[in-house]
Short mmCIF file of C-alpha atoms in Angstrom, two decimals:
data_model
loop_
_atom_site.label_atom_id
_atom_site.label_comp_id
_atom_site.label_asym_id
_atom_site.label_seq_id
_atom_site.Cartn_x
_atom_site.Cartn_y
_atom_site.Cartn_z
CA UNK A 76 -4.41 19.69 -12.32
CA UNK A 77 -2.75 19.52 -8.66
CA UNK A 78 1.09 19.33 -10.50
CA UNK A 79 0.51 22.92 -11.61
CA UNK A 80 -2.00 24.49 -9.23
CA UNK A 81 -0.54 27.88 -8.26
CA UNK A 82 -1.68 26.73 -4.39
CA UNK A 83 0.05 23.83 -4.09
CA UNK A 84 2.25 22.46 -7.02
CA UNK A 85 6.16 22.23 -6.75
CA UNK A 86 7.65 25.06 -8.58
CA UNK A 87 9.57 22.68 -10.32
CA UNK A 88 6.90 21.54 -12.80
CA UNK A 89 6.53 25.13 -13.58
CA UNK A 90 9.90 25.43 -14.72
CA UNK A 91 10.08 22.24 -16.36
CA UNK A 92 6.98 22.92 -18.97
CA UNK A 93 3.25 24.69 -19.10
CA UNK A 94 0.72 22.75 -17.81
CA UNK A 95 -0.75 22.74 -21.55
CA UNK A 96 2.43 21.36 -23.06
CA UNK A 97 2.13 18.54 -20.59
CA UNK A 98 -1.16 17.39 -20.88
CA UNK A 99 -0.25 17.25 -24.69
CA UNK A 100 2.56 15.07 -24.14
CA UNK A 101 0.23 13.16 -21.91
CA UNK A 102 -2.45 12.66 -24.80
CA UNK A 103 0.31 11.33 -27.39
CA UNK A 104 1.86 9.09 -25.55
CA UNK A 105 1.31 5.25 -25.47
CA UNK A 106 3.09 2.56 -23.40
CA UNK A 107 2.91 -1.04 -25.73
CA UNK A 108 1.74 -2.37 -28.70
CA UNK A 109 -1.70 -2.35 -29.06
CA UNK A 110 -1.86 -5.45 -31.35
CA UNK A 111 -0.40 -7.97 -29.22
CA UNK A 112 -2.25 -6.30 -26.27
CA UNK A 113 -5.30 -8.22 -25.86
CA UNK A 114 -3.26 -11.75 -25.97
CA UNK A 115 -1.16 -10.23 -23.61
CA UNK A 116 -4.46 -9.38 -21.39
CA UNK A 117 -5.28 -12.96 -21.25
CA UNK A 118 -2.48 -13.77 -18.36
CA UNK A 119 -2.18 -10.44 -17.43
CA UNK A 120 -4.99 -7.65 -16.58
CA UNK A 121 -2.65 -4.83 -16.48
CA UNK A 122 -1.17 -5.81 -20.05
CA UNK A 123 -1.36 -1.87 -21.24
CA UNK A 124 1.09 -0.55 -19.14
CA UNK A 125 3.11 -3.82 -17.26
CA UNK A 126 6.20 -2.54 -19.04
CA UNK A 127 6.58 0.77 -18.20
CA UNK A 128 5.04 0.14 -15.03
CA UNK A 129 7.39 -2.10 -13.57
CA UNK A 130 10.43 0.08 -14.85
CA UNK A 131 8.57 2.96 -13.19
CA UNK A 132 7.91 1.28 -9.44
CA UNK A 133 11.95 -0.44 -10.14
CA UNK A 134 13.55 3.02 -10.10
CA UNK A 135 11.16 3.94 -7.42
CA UNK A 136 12.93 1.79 -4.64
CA UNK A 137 16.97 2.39 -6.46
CA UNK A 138 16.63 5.96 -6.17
CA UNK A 139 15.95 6.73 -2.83
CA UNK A 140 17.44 5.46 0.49
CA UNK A 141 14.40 5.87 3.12
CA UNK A 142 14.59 6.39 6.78
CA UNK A 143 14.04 4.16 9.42
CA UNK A 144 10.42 4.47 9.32
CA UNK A 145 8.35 3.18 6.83
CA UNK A 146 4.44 2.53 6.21
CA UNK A 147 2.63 -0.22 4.04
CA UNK A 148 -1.17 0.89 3.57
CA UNK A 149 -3.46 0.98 0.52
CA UNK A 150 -5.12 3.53 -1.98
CA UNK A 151 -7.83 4.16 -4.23
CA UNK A 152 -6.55 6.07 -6.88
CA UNK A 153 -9.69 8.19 -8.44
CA UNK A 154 -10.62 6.42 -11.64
CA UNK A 155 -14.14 6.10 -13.47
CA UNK A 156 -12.90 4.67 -17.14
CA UNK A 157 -13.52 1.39 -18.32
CA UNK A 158 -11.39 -0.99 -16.42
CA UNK A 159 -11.66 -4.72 -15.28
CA UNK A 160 -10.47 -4.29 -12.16
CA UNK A 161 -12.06 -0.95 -10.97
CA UNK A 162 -13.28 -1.03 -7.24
CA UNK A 163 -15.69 0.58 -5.71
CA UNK A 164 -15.27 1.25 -2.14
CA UNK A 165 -18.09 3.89 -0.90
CA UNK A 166 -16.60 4.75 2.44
CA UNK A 167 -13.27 6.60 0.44
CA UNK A 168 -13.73 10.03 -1.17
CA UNK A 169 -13.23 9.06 -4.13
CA UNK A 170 -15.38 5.85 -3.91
CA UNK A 171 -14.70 4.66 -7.91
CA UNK A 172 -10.97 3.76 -8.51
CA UNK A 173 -7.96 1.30 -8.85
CA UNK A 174 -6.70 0.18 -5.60
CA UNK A 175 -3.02 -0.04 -4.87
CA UNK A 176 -1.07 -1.36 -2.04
CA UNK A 177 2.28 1.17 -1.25
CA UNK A 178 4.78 0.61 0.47
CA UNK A 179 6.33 4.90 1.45
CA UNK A 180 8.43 6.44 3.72
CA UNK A 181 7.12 7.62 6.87
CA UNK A 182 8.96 11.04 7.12
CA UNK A 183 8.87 12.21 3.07
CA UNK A 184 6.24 10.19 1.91
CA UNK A 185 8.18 9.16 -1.01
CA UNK A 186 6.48 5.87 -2.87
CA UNK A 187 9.20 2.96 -2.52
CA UNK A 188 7.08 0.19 -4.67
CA UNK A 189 3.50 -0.27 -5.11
CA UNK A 190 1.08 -3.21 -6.59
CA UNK A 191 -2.36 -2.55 -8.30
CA UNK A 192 -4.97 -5.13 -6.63
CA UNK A 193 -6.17 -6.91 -10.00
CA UNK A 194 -8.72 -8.87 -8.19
CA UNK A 195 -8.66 -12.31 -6.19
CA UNK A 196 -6.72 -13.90 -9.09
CA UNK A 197 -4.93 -11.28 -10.66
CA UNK A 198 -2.91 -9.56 -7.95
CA UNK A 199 0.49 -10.40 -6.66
CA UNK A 200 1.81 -11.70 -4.19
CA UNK A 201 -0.83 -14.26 -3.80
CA UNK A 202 -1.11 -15.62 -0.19
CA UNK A 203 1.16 -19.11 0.53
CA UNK A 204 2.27 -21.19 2.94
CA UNK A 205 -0.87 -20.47 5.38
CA UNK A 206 -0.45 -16.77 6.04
CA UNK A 207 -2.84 -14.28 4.79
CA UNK A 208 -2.01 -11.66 1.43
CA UNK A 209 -1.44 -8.85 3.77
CA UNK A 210 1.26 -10.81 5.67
CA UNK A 211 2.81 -11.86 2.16
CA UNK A 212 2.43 -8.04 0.63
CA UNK A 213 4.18 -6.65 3.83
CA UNK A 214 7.03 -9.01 3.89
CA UNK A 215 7.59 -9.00 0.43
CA UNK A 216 7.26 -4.87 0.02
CA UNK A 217 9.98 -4.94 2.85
CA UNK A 218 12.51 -7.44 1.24
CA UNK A 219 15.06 -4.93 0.22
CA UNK A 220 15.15 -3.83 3.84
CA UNK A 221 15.39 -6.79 5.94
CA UNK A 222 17.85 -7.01 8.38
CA UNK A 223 18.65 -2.87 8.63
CA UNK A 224 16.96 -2.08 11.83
CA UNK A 225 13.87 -0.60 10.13
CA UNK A 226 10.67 -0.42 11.68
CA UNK A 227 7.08 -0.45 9.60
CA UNK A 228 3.64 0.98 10.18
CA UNK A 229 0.69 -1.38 9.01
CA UNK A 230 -3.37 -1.03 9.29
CA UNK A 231 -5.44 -3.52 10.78
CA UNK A 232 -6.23 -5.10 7.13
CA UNK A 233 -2.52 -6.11 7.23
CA UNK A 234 -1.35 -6.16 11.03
CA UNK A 235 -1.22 -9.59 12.71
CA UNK A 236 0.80 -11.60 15.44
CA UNK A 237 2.27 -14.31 12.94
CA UNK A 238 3.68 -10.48 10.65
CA UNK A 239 5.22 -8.93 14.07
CA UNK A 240 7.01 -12.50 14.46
CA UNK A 241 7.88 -12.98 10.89
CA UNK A 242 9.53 -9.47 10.43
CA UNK A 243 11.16 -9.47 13.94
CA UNK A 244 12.75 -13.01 13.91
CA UNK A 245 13.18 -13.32 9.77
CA UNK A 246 13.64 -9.91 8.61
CA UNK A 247 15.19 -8.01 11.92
CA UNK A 248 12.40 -5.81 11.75
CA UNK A 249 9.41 -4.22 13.96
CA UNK A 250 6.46 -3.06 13.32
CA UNK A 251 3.38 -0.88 15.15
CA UNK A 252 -0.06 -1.19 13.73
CA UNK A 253 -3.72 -1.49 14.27
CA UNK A 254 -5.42 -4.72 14.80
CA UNK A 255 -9.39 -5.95 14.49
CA UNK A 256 -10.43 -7.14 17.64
CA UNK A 257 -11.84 -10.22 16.00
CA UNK A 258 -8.36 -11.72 15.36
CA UNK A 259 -7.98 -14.90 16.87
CA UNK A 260 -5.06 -14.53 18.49
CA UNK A 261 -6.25 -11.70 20.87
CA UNK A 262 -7.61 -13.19 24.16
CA UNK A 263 -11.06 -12.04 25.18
CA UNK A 264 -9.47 -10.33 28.33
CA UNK A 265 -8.47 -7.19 25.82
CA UNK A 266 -11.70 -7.29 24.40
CA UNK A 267 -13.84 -6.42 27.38
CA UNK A 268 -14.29 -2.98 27.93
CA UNK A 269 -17.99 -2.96 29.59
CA UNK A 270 -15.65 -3.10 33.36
CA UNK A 271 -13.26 -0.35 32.42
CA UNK A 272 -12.79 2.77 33.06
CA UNK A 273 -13.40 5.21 29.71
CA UNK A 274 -9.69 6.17 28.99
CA UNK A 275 -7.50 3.91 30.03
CA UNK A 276 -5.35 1.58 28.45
CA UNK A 277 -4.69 -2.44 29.05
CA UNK A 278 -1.30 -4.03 28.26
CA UNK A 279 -0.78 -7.71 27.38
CA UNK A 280 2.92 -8.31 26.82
CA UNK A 281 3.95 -12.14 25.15
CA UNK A 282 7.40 -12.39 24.34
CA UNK A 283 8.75 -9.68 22.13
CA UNK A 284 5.07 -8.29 21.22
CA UNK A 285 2.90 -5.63 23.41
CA UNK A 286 -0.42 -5.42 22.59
CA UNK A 287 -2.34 -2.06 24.17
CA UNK A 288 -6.27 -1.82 24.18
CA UNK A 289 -7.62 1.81 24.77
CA UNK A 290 -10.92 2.30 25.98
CA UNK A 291 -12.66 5.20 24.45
CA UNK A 292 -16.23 6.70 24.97
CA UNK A 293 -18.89 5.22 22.43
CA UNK A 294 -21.32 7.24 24.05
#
């Protein structure tokens, strides 16, 4: 177990308990009642442990003050039990697990709040008011910060131009992040690379946004 490998595990857990005594705590305990559980499953795929999961993630984001960086991306947390929403995704290490969006400080990487994907109808935020669920999970994972100067870091599964507007001009907030080429907002101009030179870099600059293409070697 990575808590209380001798390589890399915070001395802390050491002194806290053995290793053995914790994965017997871990065995006996149990986070709801398991006989109003599978009512409870019916509106709600993460029934088993909602409760303490929410309490969990809610102290996550009162306990710690994060710096002015911060980074919304997503994981696949190893997992091969039986489970409705289980992904695979073969191009992570892992490729079996639940996925979860986080939303972490950039310099500690401390966990501020995070959201298991459920599937198409069982995660929230659900998309509204025409903007995408990566627009709605990046907004709403940056509520208690709006308006304090932060800036956030985003892949291209959740960058976009409507976000960078959104967060700048609602939320007083920046961002940097990739973006697919195949966005429709980006003009074809900074998607032709066959007439430029390997290495270098164009710049479109609208209002308050730059957007920079690089041109790298494919060879």
């Amino acid at each position: 177990m990575e808590m209380f490998s001798p390589k890399t595990g915070p001395p802390i857990y050491f002194a806290a308990m053995s290793e053995y005594r914790f994965c017997f705590l871990l065995s006996c305990l149990r986070f709801d009642d398991k006989d109003t559980r599978a009512q409870r499953q019916t509106t709600n795929k993460f029934a088993a442990i909602r409760v303490i999961w929410d309490i969990f993630i809610d102290n996550c984001g009162k306990m710690y003050v994060p710096s002015e960086t911060v980074t919304v991306d997503e994981q696949l947390l190893a997992f091969h039990g039986n489970c409705p929403f289980r992904m695979y995704i073969p191009s992570k290490p892992a490729k079996y697990g639940i996925k979860l969006f986080l939303i972490c400080d950039s310099k500690s990487k401390y966990m501020l709040r995070a959201i298991p994907y459920l599937g198409k109808e069982g995660t929230q935020p659900q998309a509204r008011g025409g903007i995408n669920v990566g627009h709605k999970i990046t907004k709403d994972f940056k509520e208690p910060y709006h308006n304090r100067n932060r800036n956030v870091t985003t892949d291209n599964w959740f960058s976009s131009a409507p976000l960078v507007t959104d967060l700048l001009h609602n939320c007083g907030m920046t961002l940097v992040g990739t973006v697919k080429a195949n966005k429709k907002e980006i003009p074809q101009e900074m998607k032709e690379t066959r007439t430029r030179i390997v290495g270098s870099s164009a710049f479109l600059f609208v209002n308050d946004m730059t957007l920079v293409s690089y041109c790298k070697d494919t060879s």
